[in-house]
CSV table of C-alpha atoms in Angstrom, one decimal:
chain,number,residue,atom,x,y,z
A,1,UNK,CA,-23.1,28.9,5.8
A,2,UNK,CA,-22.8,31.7,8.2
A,3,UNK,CA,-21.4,29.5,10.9
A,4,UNK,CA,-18.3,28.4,8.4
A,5,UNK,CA,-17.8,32.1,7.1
A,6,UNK,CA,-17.6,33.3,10.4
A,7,UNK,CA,-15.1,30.6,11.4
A,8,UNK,CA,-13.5,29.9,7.8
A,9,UNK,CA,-9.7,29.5,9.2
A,10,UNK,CA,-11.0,26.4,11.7
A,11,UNK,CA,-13.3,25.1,9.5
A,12,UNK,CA,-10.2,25.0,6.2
A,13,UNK,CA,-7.9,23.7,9.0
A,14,UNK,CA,-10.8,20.9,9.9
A,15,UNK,CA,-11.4,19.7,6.4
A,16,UNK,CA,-7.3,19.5,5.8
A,17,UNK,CA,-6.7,17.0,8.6
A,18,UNK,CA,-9.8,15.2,7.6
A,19,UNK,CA,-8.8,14.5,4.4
A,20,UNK,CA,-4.9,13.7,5.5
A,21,UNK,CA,-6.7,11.2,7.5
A,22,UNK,CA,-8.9,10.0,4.8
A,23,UNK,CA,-5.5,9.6,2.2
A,24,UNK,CA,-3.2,8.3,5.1
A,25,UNK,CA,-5.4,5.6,6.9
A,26,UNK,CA,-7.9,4.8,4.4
A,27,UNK,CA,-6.2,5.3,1.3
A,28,UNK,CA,-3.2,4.3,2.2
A,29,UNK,CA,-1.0,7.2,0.5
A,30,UNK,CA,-2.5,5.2,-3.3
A,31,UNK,CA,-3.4,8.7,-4.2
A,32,UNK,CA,-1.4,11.8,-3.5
A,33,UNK,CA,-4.6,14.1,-4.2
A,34,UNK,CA,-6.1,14.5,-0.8
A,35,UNK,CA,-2.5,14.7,0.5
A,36,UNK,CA,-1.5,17.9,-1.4
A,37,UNK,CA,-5.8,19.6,-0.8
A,38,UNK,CA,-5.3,18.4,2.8
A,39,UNK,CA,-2.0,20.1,2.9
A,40,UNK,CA,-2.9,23.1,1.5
A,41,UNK,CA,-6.0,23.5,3.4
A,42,UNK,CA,-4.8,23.5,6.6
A,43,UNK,CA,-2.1,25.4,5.3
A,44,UNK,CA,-4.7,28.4,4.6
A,45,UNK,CA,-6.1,28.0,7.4
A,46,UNK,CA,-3.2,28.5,9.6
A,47,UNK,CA,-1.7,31.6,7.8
A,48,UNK,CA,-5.2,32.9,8.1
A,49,UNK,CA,-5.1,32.0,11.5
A,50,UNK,CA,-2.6,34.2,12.6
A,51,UNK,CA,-3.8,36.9,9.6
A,52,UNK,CA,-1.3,36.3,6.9
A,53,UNK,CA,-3.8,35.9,4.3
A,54,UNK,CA,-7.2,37.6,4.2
A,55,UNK,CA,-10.1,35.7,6.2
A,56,UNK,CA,-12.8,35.5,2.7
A,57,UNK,CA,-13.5,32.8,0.5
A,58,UNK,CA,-11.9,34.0,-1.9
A,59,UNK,CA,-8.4,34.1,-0.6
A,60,UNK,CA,-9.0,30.6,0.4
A,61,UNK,CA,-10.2,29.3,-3.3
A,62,UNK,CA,-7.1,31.2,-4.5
A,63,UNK,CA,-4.9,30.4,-1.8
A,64,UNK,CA,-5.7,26.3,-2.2
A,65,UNK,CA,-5.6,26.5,-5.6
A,66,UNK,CA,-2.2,27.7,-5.6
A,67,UNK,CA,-0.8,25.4,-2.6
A,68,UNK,CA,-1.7,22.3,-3.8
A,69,UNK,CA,-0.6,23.0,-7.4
A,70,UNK,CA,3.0,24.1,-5.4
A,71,UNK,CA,2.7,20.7,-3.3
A,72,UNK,CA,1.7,18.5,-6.6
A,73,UNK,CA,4.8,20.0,-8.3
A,74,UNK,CA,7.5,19.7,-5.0
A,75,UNK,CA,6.2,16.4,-4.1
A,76,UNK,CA,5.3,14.2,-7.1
A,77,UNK,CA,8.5,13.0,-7.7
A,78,UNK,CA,9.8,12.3,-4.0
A,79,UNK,CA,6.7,10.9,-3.0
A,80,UNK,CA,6.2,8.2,-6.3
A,81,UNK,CA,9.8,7.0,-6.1
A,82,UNK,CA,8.9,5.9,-2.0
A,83,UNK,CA,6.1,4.4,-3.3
A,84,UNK,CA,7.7,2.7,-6.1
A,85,UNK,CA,10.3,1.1,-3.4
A,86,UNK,CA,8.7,-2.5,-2.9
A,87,UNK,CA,10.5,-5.0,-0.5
A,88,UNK,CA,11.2,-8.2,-2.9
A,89,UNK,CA,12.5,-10.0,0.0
A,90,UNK,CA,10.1,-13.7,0.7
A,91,UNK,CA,8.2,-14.2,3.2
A,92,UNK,CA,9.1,-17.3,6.0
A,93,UNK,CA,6.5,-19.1,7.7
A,94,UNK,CA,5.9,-22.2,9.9
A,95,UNK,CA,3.8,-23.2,6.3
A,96,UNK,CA,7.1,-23.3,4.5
A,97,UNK,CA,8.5,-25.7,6.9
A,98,UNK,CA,5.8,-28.7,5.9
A,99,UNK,CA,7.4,-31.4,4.7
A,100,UNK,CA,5.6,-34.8,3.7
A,101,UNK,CA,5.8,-38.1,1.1
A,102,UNK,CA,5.2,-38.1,-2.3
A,103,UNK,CA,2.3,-40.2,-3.5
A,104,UNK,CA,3.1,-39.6,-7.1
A,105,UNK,CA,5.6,-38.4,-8.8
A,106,UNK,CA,7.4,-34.6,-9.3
A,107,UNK,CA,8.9,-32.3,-11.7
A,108,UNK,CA,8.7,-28.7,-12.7
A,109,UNK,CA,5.7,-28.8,-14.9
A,110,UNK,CA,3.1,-29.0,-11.9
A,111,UNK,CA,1.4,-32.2,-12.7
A,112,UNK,CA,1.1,-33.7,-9.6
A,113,UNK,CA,-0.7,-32.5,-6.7
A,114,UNK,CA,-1.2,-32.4,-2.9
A,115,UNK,CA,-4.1,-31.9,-0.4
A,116,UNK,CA,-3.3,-29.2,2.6
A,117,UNK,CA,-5.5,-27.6,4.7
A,118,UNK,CA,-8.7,-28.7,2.2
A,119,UNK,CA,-6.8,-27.4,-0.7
A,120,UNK,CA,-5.3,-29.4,-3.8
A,121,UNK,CA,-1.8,-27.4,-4.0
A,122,UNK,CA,0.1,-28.5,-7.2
A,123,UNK,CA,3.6,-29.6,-6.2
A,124,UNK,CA,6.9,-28.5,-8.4
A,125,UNK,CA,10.6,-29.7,-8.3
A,126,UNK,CA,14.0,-28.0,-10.0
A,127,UNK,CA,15.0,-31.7,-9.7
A,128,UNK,CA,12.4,-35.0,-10.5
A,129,UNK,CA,11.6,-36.8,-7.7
A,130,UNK,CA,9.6,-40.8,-7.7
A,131,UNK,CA,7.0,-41.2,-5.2
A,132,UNK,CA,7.3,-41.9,-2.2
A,133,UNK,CA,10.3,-39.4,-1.4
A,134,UNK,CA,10.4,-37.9,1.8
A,135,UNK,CA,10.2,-33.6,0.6
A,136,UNK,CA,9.5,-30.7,2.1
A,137,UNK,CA,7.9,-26.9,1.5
A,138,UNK,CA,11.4,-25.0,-0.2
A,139,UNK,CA,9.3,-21.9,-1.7
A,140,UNK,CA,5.5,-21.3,-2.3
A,141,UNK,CA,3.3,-19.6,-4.3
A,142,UNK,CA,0.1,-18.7,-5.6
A,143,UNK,CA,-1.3,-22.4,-5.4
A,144,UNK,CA,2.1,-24.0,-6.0
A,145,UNK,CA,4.5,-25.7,-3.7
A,146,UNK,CA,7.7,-25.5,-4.7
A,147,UNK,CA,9.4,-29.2,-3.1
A,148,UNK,CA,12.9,-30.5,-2.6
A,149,UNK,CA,13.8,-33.9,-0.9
A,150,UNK,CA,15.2,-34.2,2.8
């Protein structure tokens, strides 16, 4: 305990890039909590660094407590709207390009099926198709092949 009183502005800036690294690469910015304490800590331990702030426990409690409250409030907003901007836009893939013949027939309630890769995919149309149509992969998703004819 000595060791991290004696050397509390290297040890605050330590734990605040340790837990920016823990938000950013293992939490992937889901939580903003360790942001804002990782902020504020190195923070602290910067301004007492350079002695802006008094080098005691208590001016760090104080001083965190008061820097991530200020970061929480600046940043909320900002940082939910990014993370509330999703990309919508589909995915293309070589698996999209498959196309094959029907063995049964296809509409848009899902009733027919096809075997790919080991798994029984059902197959949809916007239009019915017979069997034996030559169709291909249009759109896919969550075990559902969406078909049109070629």
């Amino acid at each position: 305990m000595e060791f991290i009183t004696n050397n509390l502005a290297q040890t605050l800036m330590i734990l605040g890039v340790l837990a920016l690294i823990i938000e950013v690469a293992v939490l992937g910015m889901s939580t903003f909590i360790l942001l804002f304490l990782g902020i504020s800590l190195f923070a602290t331990g910067l301004m007492m660094n350079f002695a802006l702030l008094e080098d005691s426990l208590t001016t760090a409690l104080w001083s965190n407590t008061l820097i991530t409250a200020a970061c929480a409030v600046l940043l909320w907003k900002p940082l939910k709207r990014m993370q509330d901007n999703v990309d919508n836009k589909e995915v293309k893939s070589d698996f999209a390009e498959l196309d094959f013949v029907l063995t049964s027939d296809v509409d848009e309630l899902g009733v027919s099926t096809y075997s790919y890769s080991g798994v029984s995919w059902k197959l949809k149309s916007q239009q019915p198709l017979s069997a034996g149509t030559h169709v291909k992969v249009v759109k896919k998703e969550v075990g559902v092949m969406w078909v049109a004819a070629i």
